Amino acid sequence: MKNYLDKIDKNIKEYIENNVLPEYEKNEQGHGKNHIDYVIRRSFELIDQNDLDVNFDMVYVIAAYHDIGHHIDRKNHEKVSAEIMSKD
């Protein structure tokens, strides 16, 4: 697999690493930092496996935010996460 993280805009990567990923420490372990690291890695594996032409920055941001609201509302965390991403 290619290292797609090297293709992510430096400012986006820095913002996500400093402001988004630390929020996962508030989630229970199943939706914590290890999970989000897996989701990001798996997203890029799927790009590689399917030879997709996508915006790597968007894939990274979407994967990074996808469960960020889990500690706020477990049942509706997808909507909460989308709202957090949209406001951010």
mmCIF file of N, CA, C and O in Angstrom:
data_model
loop_
_atom_site.group_PDB
_atom_site.id
_atom_site.type_symbol
_atom_site.label_atom_id
_atom_site.label_comp_id
_atom_site.label_asym_id
_atom_site.label_seq_id
_atom_site.Cartn_x
_atom_site.Cartn_y
_atom_site.Cartn_z
ATOM 1 N N MET A 1 0.844 -1.188 0.000
ATOM 2 C CA MET A 1 0.000 0.000 0.000
ATOM 3 C C MET A 1 0.884 1.244 0.000
ATOM 4 O O MET A 1 1.864 1.327 0.725
ATOM 5 N N LYS A 2 0.485 2.198 -0.774
ATOM 6 C CA LYS A 2 1.186 3.474 -0.826
ATOM 7 C C LYS A 2 0.941 4.236 0.480
ATOM 8 O O LYS A 2 -0.059 4.023 1.142
ATOM 9 N N ASN A 3 1.827 5.144 0.808
ATOM 10 C CA ASN A 3 1.637 5.939 2.018
ATOM 11 C C ASN A 3 0.854 7.208 1.655
ATOM 12 O O ASN A 3 1.439 8.233 1.326
ATOM 13 N N TYR A 4 -0.457 7.109 1.737
ATOM 14 C CA TYR A 4 -1.311 8.232 1.368
ATOM 15 C C TYR A 4 -1.251 9.368 2.377
ATOM 16 O O TYR A 4 -1.546 10.501 2.045
ATOM 17 N N LEU A 5 -0.869 9.079 3.604
ATOM 18 C CA LEU A 5 -0.784 10.154 4.597
ATOM 19 C C LEU A 5 0.240 11.207 4.183
ATOM 20 O O LEU A 5 0.120 12.366 4.548
ATOM 21 N N ASP A 6 1.215 10.809 3.379
ATOM 22 C CA ASP A 6 2.188 11.775 2.867
ATOM 23 C C ASP A 6 1.553 12.733 1.859
ATOM 24 O O ASP A 6 2.109 13.790 1.583
ATOM 25 N N LYS A 7 0.405 12.342 1.303
ATOM 26 C CA LYS A 7 -0.266 13.170 0.296
ATOM 27 C C LYS A 7 -1.299 14.118 0.907
ATOM 28 O O LYS A 7 -1.869 14.934 0.201
ATOM 29 N N ILE A 8 -1.539 13.989 2.204
ATOM 30 C CA ILE A 8 -2.516 14.850 2.874
ATOM 31 C C ILE A 8 -1.899 16.232 3.063
ATOM 32 O O ILE A 8 -0.743 16.363 3.462
ATOM 33 N N ASP A 9 -2.701 17.256 2.808
ATOM 34 C CA ASP A 9 -2.255 18.630 3.023
ATOM 35 C C ASP A 9 -1.701 18.760 4.440
ATOM 36 O O ASP A 9 -2.335 18.337 5.410
ATOM 37 N N LYS A 10 -0.525 19.334 4.551
ATOM 38 C CA LYS A 10 0.170 19.465 5.838
ATOM 39 C C LYS A 10 -0.679 20.175 6.888
ATOM 40 O O LYS A 10 -0.723 19.773 8.048
ATOM 41 N N ASN A 11 -1.367 21.231 6.500
ATOM 42 C CA ASN A 11 -2.186 21.988 7.454
ATOM 43 C C ASN A 11 -3.387 21.192 7.923
ATOM 44 O O ASN A 11 -3.769 21.260 9.096
ATOM 45 N N ILE A 12 -4.001 20.464 7.016
ATOM 46 C CA ILE A 12 -5.143 19.615 7.391
ATOM 47 C C ILE A 12 -4.684 18.524 8.344
ATOM 48 O O ILE A 12 -5.314 18.283 9.384
ATOM 49 N N LYS A 13 -3.602 17.865 7.992
ATOM 50 C CA LYS A 13 -3.081 16.774 8.828
ATOM 51 C C LYS A 13 -2.745 17.292 10.230
ATOM 52 O O LYS A 13 -3.101 16.678 11.238
ATOM 53 N N GLU A 14 -2.097 18.431 10.295
ATOM 54 C CA GLU A 14 -1.740 19.014 11.585
ATOM 55 C C GLU A 14 -2.982 19.360 12.397
ATOM 56 O O GLU A 14 -3.042 19.102 13.603
ATOM 57 N N TYR A 15 -3.988 19.940 11.749
ATOM 58 C CA TYR A 15 -5.219 20.297 12.455
ATOM 59 C C TYR A 15 -5.911 19.051 13.012
ATOM 60 O O TYR A 15 -6.325 19.018 14.179
ATOM 61 N N ILE A 16 -6.044 18.033 12.181
ATOM 62 C CA ILE A 16 -6.702 16.801 12.614
ATOM 63 C C ILE A 16 -5.943 16.167 13.777
ATOM 64 O O ILE A 16 -6.542 15.763 14.777
ATOM 65 N N GLU A 17 -4.632 16.082 13.649
ATOM 66 C CA GLU A 17 -3.829 15.459 14.703
ATOM 67 C C GLU A 17 -3.888 16.225 16.021
ATOM 68 O O GLU A 17 -3.874 15.617 17.094
ATOM 69 N N ASN A 18 -3.987 17.549 15.954
ATOM 70 C CA ASN A 18 -3.972 18.359 17.174
ATOM 71 C C ASN A 18 -5.350 18.651 17.755
ATOM 72 O O ASN A 18 -5.465 18.901 18.959
ATOM 73 N N ASN A 19 -6.388 18.640 16.923
ATOM 74 C CA ASN A 19 -7.706 19.072 17.389
ATOM 75 C C ASN A 19 -8.800 18.019 17.311
ATOM 76 O O ASN A 19 -9.757 18.089 18.078
ATOM 77 N N VAL A 20 -8.678 17.096 16.405
ATOM 78 C CA VAL A 20 -9.737 16.100 16.217
ATOM 79 C C VAL A 20 -9.380 14.781 16.902
ATOM 80 O O VAL A 20 -10.142 14.284 17.739
ATOM 81 N N LEU A 21 -8.250 14.217 16.563
ATOM 82 C CA LEU A 21 -7.890 12.905 17.108
ATOM 83 C C LEU A 21 -7.838 12.871 18.632
ATOM 84 O O LEU A 21 -8.282 11.879 19.225
ATOM 85 N N PRO A 22 -7.372 13.918 19.308
ATOM 86 C CA PRO A 22 -7.388 13.885 20.782
ATOM 87 C C PRO A 22 -8.799 13.764 21.377
ATOM 88 O O PRO A 22 -8.963 13.259 22.491
ATOM 89 N N GLU A 23 -9.808 14.187 20.650
ATOM 90 C CA GLU A 23 -11.192 14.089 21.131
ATOM 91 C C GLU A 23 -11.627 12.642 21.315
ATOM 92 O O GLU A 23 -12.535 12.353 22.095
ATOM 93 N N TYR A 24 -10.991 11.718 20.614
ATOM 94 C CA TYR A 24 -11.357 10.310 20.715
ATOM 95 C C TYR A 24 -11.007 9.708 22.069
ATOM 96 O O TYR A 24 -11.497 8.630 22.404
ATOM 97 N N GLU A 25 -10.208 10.394 22.847
ATOM 98 C CA GLU A 25 -9.917 9.926 24.203
ATOM 99 C C GLU A 25 -11.158 10.003 25.092
ATOM 100 O O GLU A 25 -11.217 9.360 26.133
ATOM 101 N N LYS A 26 -12.154 10.780 24.673
ATOM 102 C CA LYS A 26 -13.405 10.900 25.420
ATOM 103 C C LYS A 26 -14.344 9.731 25.140
ATOM 104 O O LYS A 26 -15.284 9.499 25.894
ATOM 105 N N ASN A 27 -14.120 9.034 24.043
ATOM 106 C CA ASN A 27 -14.972 7.902 23.664
ATOM 107 C C ASN A 27 -14.547 6.640 24.392
ATOM 108 O O ASN A 27 -13.403 6.513 24.833
ATOM 109 N N GLU A 28 -15.464 5.684 24.468
ATOM 110 C CA GLU A 28 -15.105 4.383 25.019
ATOM 111 C C GLU A 28 -14.132 3.715 24.059
ATOM 112 O O GLU A 28 -14.001 4.114 22.905
ATOM 113 N N GLN A 29 -13.439 2.701 24.527
ATOM 114 C CA GLN A 29 -12.333 2.106 23.790
ATOM 115 C C GLN A 29 -12.714 1.636 22.381
ATOM 116 O O GLN A 29 -11.942 1.782 21.451
ATOM 117 N N GLY A 30 -13.903 1.100 22.222
ATOM 118 C CA GLY A 30 -14.329 0.592 20.922
ATOM 119 C C GLY A 30 -14.438 1.670 19.854
ATOM 120 O O GLY A 30 -14.415 1.376 18.654
ATOM 121 N N HIS A 31 -14.560 2.911 20.275
ATOM 122 C CA HIS A 31 -14.622 4.038 19.338
ATOM 123 C C HIS A 31 -13.543 5.068 19.666
ATOM 124 O O HIS A 31 -13.703 6.254 19.423
ATOM 125 N N GLY A 32 -12.447 4.579 20.206
ATOM 126 C CA GLY A 32 -11.353 5.452 20.614
ATOM 127 C C GLY A 32 -10.312 5.654 19.525
ATOM 128 O O GLY A 32 -10.541 5.400 18.342
ATOM 129 N N LYS A 33 -9.145 6.095 19.946
ATOM 130 C CA LYS A 33 -8.060 6.454 19.031
ATOM 131 C C LYS A 33 -7.604 5.281 18.169
ATOM 132 O O LYS A 33 -7.365 5.439 16.974
ATOM 133 N N ASN A 34 -7.497 4.091 18.735
ATOM 134 C CA ASN A 34 -7.077 2.932 17.935
ATOM 135 C C ASN A 34 -8.076 2.640 16.829
ATOM 136 O O ASN A 34 -7.696 2.300 15.705
ATOM 137 N N HIS A 35 -9.347 2.773 17.145
ATOM 138 C CA HIS A 35 -10.393 2.540 16.142
ATOM 139 C C HIS A 35 -10.273 3.545 15.000
ATOM 140 O O HIS A 35 -10.346 3.183 13.829
ATOM 141 N N ILE A 36 -10.091 4.799 15.334
ATOM 142 C CA ILE A 36 -10.045 5.834 14.296
ATOM 143 C C ILE A 36 -8.787 5.669 13.447
ATOM 144 O O ILE A 36 -8.828 5.864 12.224
ATOM 145 N N ASP A 37 -7.677 5.290 14.059
ATOM 146 C CA ASP A 37 -6.459 5.012 13.287
ATOM 147 C C ASP A 37 -6.715 3.882 12.292
ATOM 148 O O ASP A 37 -6.276 3.941 11.143
ATOM 149 N N TYR A 38 -7.434 2.851 12.744
ATOM 150 C CA TYR A 38 -7.783 1.727 11.860
ATOM 151 C C TYR A 38 -8.675 2.203 10.711
ATOM 152 O O TYR A 38 -8.459 1.837 9.553
ATOM 153 N N VAL A 39 -9.677 3.003 11.011
ATOM 154 C CA VAL A 39 -10.607 3.490 9.982
ATOM 155 C C VAL A 39 -9.856 4.315 8.933
ATOM 156 O O VAL A 39 -10.091 4.157 7.726
ATOM 157 N N ILE A 40 -8.965 5.169 9.373
ATOM 158 C CA ILE A 40 -8.186 5.980 8.431
ATOM 159 C C ILE A 40 -7.328 5.066 7.551
ATOM 160 O O ILE A 40 -7.339 5.178 6.325
ATOM 161 N N ARG A 41 -6.610 4.142 8.184
ATOM 162 C CA ARG A 41 -5.751 3.225 7.421
ATOM 163 C C ARG A 41 -6.572 2.387 6.449
ATOM 164 O O ARG A 41 -6.221 2.246 5.279
ATOM 165 N N ARG A 42 -7.694 1.873 6.915
ATOM 166 C CA ARG A 42 -8.549 1.017 6.070
ATOM 167 C C ARG A 42 -9.150 1.819 4.915
ATOM 168 O O ARG A 42 -9.293 1.296 3.801
ATOM 169 N N SER A 43 -9.477 3.070 5.138
ATOM 170 C CA SER A 43 -10.011 3.915 4.066
ATOM 171 C C SER A 43 -9.006 4.026 2.928
ATOM 172 O O SER A 43 -9.360 3.911 1.757
ATOM 173 N N PHE A 44 -7.746 4.224 3.278
ATOM 174 C CA PHE A 44 -6.718 4.334 2.250
ATOM 175 C C PHE A 44 -6.402 2.987 1.602
ATOM 176 O O PHE A 44 -6.076 2.922 0.421
ATOM 177 N N GLU A 45 -6.534 1.904 2.353
ATOM 178 C CA GLU A 45 -6.374 0.571 1.761
ATOM 179 C C GLU A 45 -7.447 0.328 0.704
ATOM 180 O O GLU A 45 -7.169 -0.232 -0.361
ATOM 181 N N LEU A 46 -8.681 0.743 0.992
ATOM 182 C CA LEU A 46 -9.776 0.569 0.030
ATOM 183 C C LEU A 46 -9.546 1.387 -1.232
ATOM 184 O O LEU A 46 -9.863 0.933 -2.339
ATOM 185 N N ILE A 47 -8.984 2.573 -1.078
ATOM 186 C CA ILE A 47 -8.646 3.391 -2.240
ATOM 187 C C ILE A 47 -7.646 2.637 -3.109
ATOM 188 O O ILE A 47 -7.802 2.525 -4.327
ATOM 189 N N ASP A 48 -6.626 2.106 -2.464
ATOM 190 C CA ASP A 48 -5.569 1.397 -3.175
ATOM 191 C C ASP A 48 -6.096 0.126 -3.839
ATOM 192 O O ASP A 48 -5.825 -0.135 -5.014
ATOM 193 N N GLN A 49 -6.868 -0.656 -3.103
ATOM 194 C CA GLN A 49 -7.389 -1.922 -3.619
ATOM 195 C C GLN A 49 -8.335 -1.735 -4.796
ATOM 196 O O GLN A 49 -8.438 -2.603 -5.653
ATOM 197 N N ASN A 50 -9.030 -0.609 -4.827
ATOM 198 C CA ASN A 50 -10.024 -0.374 -5.875
ATOM 199 C C ASN A 50 -9.582 0.667 -6.892
ATOM 200 O O ASN A 50 -10.369 1.069 -7.745
ATOM 201 N N ASP A 51 -8.328 1.088 -6.782
ATOM 202 C CA ASP A 51 -7.752 2.056 -7.714
ATOM 203 C C ASP A 51 -8.686 3.254 -7.917
ATOM 204 O O ASP A 51 -9.031 3.625 -9.035
ATOM 205 N N LEU A 52 -9.112 3.842 -6.796
ATOM 206 C CA LEU A 52 -10.070 4.943 -6.831
ATOM 207 C C LEU A 52 -9.376 6.284 -7.039
ATOM 208 O O LEU A 52 -8.273 6.509 -6.539
ATOM 209 N N ASP A 53 -10.043 7.150 -7.755
ATOM 210 C CA ASP A 53 -9.559 8.517 -7.967
ATOM 211 C C ASP A 53 -10.355 9.415 -7.034
ATOM 212 O O ASP A 53 -11.490 9.799 -7.347
ATOM 213 N N VAL A 54 -9.805 9.692 -5.859
ATOM 214 C CA VAL A 54 -10.518 10.459 -4.837
ATOM 215 C C VAL A 54 -9.624 11.562 -4.295
ATOM 216 O O VAL A 54 -8.408 11.551 -4.477
ATOM 217 N N ASN A 55 -10.234 12.483 -3.587
ATOM 218 C CA ASN A 55 -9.507 13.539 -2.909
ATOM 219 C C ASN A 55 -9.025 12.977 -1.568
ATOM 220 O O ASN A 55 -9.824 12.717 -0.667
ATOM 221 N N PHE A 56 -7.718 12.794 -1.429
ATOM 222 C CA PHE A 56 -7.164 12.187 -0.228
ATOM 223 C C PHE A 56 -7.432 13.020 1.021
ATOM 224 O O PHE A 56 -7.644 12.467 2.100
ATOM 225 N N ASP A 57 -7.432 14.337 0.888
ATOM 226 C CA ASP A 57 -7.721 15.198 2.031
ATOM 227 C C ASP A 57 -9.133 14.942 2.552
ATOM 228 O O ASP A 57 -9.350 14.844 3.760
ATOM 229 N N MET A 58 -10.076 14.822 1.630
ATOM 230 C CA MET A 58 -11.472 14.584 2.032
ATOM 231 C C MET A 58 -11.622 13.225 2.716
ATOM 232 O O MET A 58 -12.309 13.114 3.736
ATOM 233 N N VAL A 59 -10.997 12.216 2.169
ATOM 234 C CA VAL A 59 -11.076 10.880 2.767
ATOM 235 C C VAL A 59 -10.515 10.918 4.189
ATOM 236 O O VAL A 59 -11.124 10.389 5.123
ATOM 237 N N TYR A 60 -9.391 11.564 4.351
ATOM 238 C CA TYR A 60 -8.760 11.659 5.662
ATOM 239 C C TYR A 60 -9.652 12.396 6.659
ATOM 240 O O TYR A 60 -9.871 11.926 7.782
ATOM 241 N N VAL A 61 -10.193 13.528 6.262
ATOM 242 C CA VAL A 61 -11.041 14.324 7.153
ATOM 243 C C VAL A 61 -12.314 13.565 7.526
ATOM 244 O O VAL A 61 -12.687 13.495 8.706
ATOM 245 N N ILE A 62 -12.966 12.975 6.555
ATOM 246 C CA ILE A 62 -14.211 12.237 6.824
ATOM 247 C C ILE A 62 -13.944 11.061 7.754
ATOM 248 O O ILE A 62 -14.687 10.840 8.724
ATOM 249 N N ALA A 63 -12.891 10.313 7.475
ATOM 250 C CA ALA A 63 -12.564 9.170 8.333
ATOM 251 C C ALA A 63 -12.222 9.636 9.749
ATOM 252 O O ALA A 63 -12.637 9.020 10.735
ATOM 253 N N ALA A 64 -11.500 10.739 9.855
ATOM 254 C CA ALA A 64 -11.092 11.240 11.166
ATOM 255 C C ALA A 64 -12.273 11.702 12.015
ATOM 256 O O ALA A 64 -12.266 11.534 13.233
ATOM 257 N N TYR A 65 -13.271 12.257 11.400
ATOM 258 C CA TYR A 65 -14.425 12.793 12.143
ATOM 259 C C TYR A 65 -15.540 11.782 12.367
ATOM 260 O O TYR A 65 -16.443 12.033 13.156
ATOM 261 N N HIS A 66 -15.529 10.662 11.706
ATOM 262 C CA HIS A 66 -16.742 9.850 11.597
ATOM 263 C C HIS A 66 -17.341 9.385 12.922
ATOM 264 O O HIS A 66 -18.540 9.172 13.009
ATOM 265 N N ASP A 67 -16.561 9.221 13.970
ATOM 266 C CA ASP A 67 -17.107 8.799 15.272
ATOM 267 C C ASP A 67 -16.828 9.797 16.392
ATOM 268 O O ASP A 67 -16.968 9.472 17.563
ATOM 269 N N ILE A 68 -16.461 11.012 16.051
ATOM 270 C CA ILE A 68 -16.031 11.979 17.060
ATOM 271 C C ILE A 68 -17.138 12.293 18.081
ATOM 272 O O ILE A 68 -16.866 12.620 19.222
ATOM 273 N N GLY A 69 -18.392 12.162 17.697
ATOM 274 C CA GLY A 69 -19.503 12.470 18.595
ATOM 275 C C GLY A 69 -20.019 11.302 19.396
ATOM 276 O O GLY A 69 -21.050 11.411 20.073
ATOM 277 N N HIS A 70 -19.319 10.190 19.385
ATOM 278 C CA HIS A 70 -19.805 8.985 20.067
ATOM 279 C C HIS A 70 -19.995 9.206 21.555
ATOM 280 O O HIS A 70 -20.962 8.710 22.144
ATOM 281 N N HIS A 71 -19.114 9.953 22.200
ATOM 282 C CA HIS A 71 -19.230 10.174 23.652
ATOM 283 C C HIS A 71 -20.376 11.133 23.998
ATOM 284 O O HIS A 71 -20.810 11.184 25.136
ATOM 285 N N ILE A 72 -20.880 11.851 23.007
ATOM 286 C CA ILE A 72 -21.964 12.811 23.238
ATOM 287 C C ILE A 72 -23.321 12.114 23.157
ATOM 288 O O ILE A 72 -24.195 12.330 24.004
ATOM 289 N N ASP A 73 -23.501 11.289 22.129
ATOM 290 C CA ASP A 73 -24.776 10.596 21.919
ATOM 291 C C ASP A 73 -24.503 9.302 21.157
ATOM 292 O O ASP A 73 -24.392 9.299 19.934
ATOM 293 N N ARG A 74 -24.369 8.231 21.904
ATOM 294 C CA ARG A 74 -23.999 6.932 21.321
ATOM 295 C C ARG A 74 -24.964 6.494 20.226
ATOM 296 O O ARG A 74 -24.544 6.001 19.182
ATOM 297 N N LYS A 75 -26.265 6.674 20.436
ATOM 298 C CA LYS A 75 -27.265 6.195 19.467
ATOM 299 C C LYS A 75 -27.299 7.029 18.193
ATOM 300 O O LYS A 75 -27.639 6.520 17.126
ATOM 301 N N ASN A 76 -26.989 8.294 18.297
ATOM 302 C CA ASN A 76 -27.057 9.195 17.142
ATOM 303 C C ASN A 76 -25.704 9.795 16.802
ATOM 304 O O ASN A 76 -25.622 10.878 16.231
ATOM 305 N N HIS A 77 -24.645 9.072 17.121
ATOM 306 C CA HIS A 77 -23.310 9.664 16.980
ATOM 307 C C HIS A 77 -22.949 9.996 15.533
ATOM 308 O O HIS A 77 -22.163 10.895 15.296
ATOM 309 N N GLU A 78 -23.549 9.316 14.578
ATOM 310 C CA GLU A 78 -23.252 9.628 13.180
ATOM 311 C C GLU A 78 -23.710 11.053 12.848
ATOM 312 O O GLU A 78 -22.966 11.815 12.221
ATOM 313 N N LYS A 79 -24.898 11.401 13.294
ATOM 314 C CA LYS A 79 -25.418 12.752 13.047
ATOM 315 C C LYS A 79 -24.631 13.792 13.845
ATOM 316 O O LYS A 79 -24.302 14.862 13.328
ATOM 317 N N VAL A 80 -24.352 13.471 15.098
ATOM 318 C CA VAL A 80 -23.583 14.391 15.940
ATOM 319 C C VAL A 80 -22.192 14.613 15.340
ATOM 320 O O VAL A 80 -21.715 15.746 15.258
ATOM 321 N N SER A 81 -21.570 13.530 14.898
ATOM 322 C CA SER A 81 -20.240 13.645 14.286
ATOM 323 C C SER A 81 -20.271 14.497 13.033
ATOM 324 O O SER A 81 -19.384 15.334 12.808
ATOM 325 N N ALA A 82 -21.293 14.316 12.205
ATOM 326 C CA ALA A 82 -21.442 15.112 10.978
ATOM 327 C C ALA A 82 -21.624 16.581 11.317
ATOM 328 O O ALA A 82 -21.059 17.468 10.646
ATOM 329 N N GLU A 83 -22.403 16.876 12.358
ATOM 330 C CA GLU A 83 -22.615 18.252 12.770
ATOM 331 C C GLU A 83 -21.320 18.896 13.272
ATOM 332 O O GLU A 83 -21.023 20.041 12.961
ATOM 333 N N ILE A 84 -20.545 18.136 14.037
ATOM 334 C CA ILE A 84 -19.270 18.648 14.553
ATOM 335 C C ILE A 84 -18.342 18.943 13.372
ATOM 336 O O ILE A 84 -17.718 20.009 13.321
ATOM 337 N N MET A 85 -18.256 18.031 12.431
ATOM 338 C CA MET A 85 -17.400 18.236 11.274
ATOM 339 C C MET A 85 -17.860 19.448 10.457
ATOM 340 O O MET A 85 -17.056 20.281 10.062
ATOM 341 N N SER A 86 -19.150 19.554 10.278
ATOM 342 C CA SER A 86 -19.700 20.660 9.489
ATOM 343 C C SER A 86 -19.414 22.016 10.139
ATOM 344 O O SER A 86 -19.048 22.962 9.460
ATOM 345 N N LYS A 87 -19.550 22.085 11.455
ATOM 346 C CA LYS A 87 -19.283 23.337 12.164
ATOM 347 C C LYS A 87 -17.798 23.671 12.198
ATOM 348 O O LYS A 87 -17.429 24.838 12.222
ATOM 349 N N ASP A 88 -16.980 22.621 12.198
ATOM 350 C CA ASP A 88 -15.539 22.818 12.263
ATOM 351 C C ASP A 88 -15.015 23.225 10.901
ATOM 352 O O ASP A 88 -14.099 23.947 10.742
#
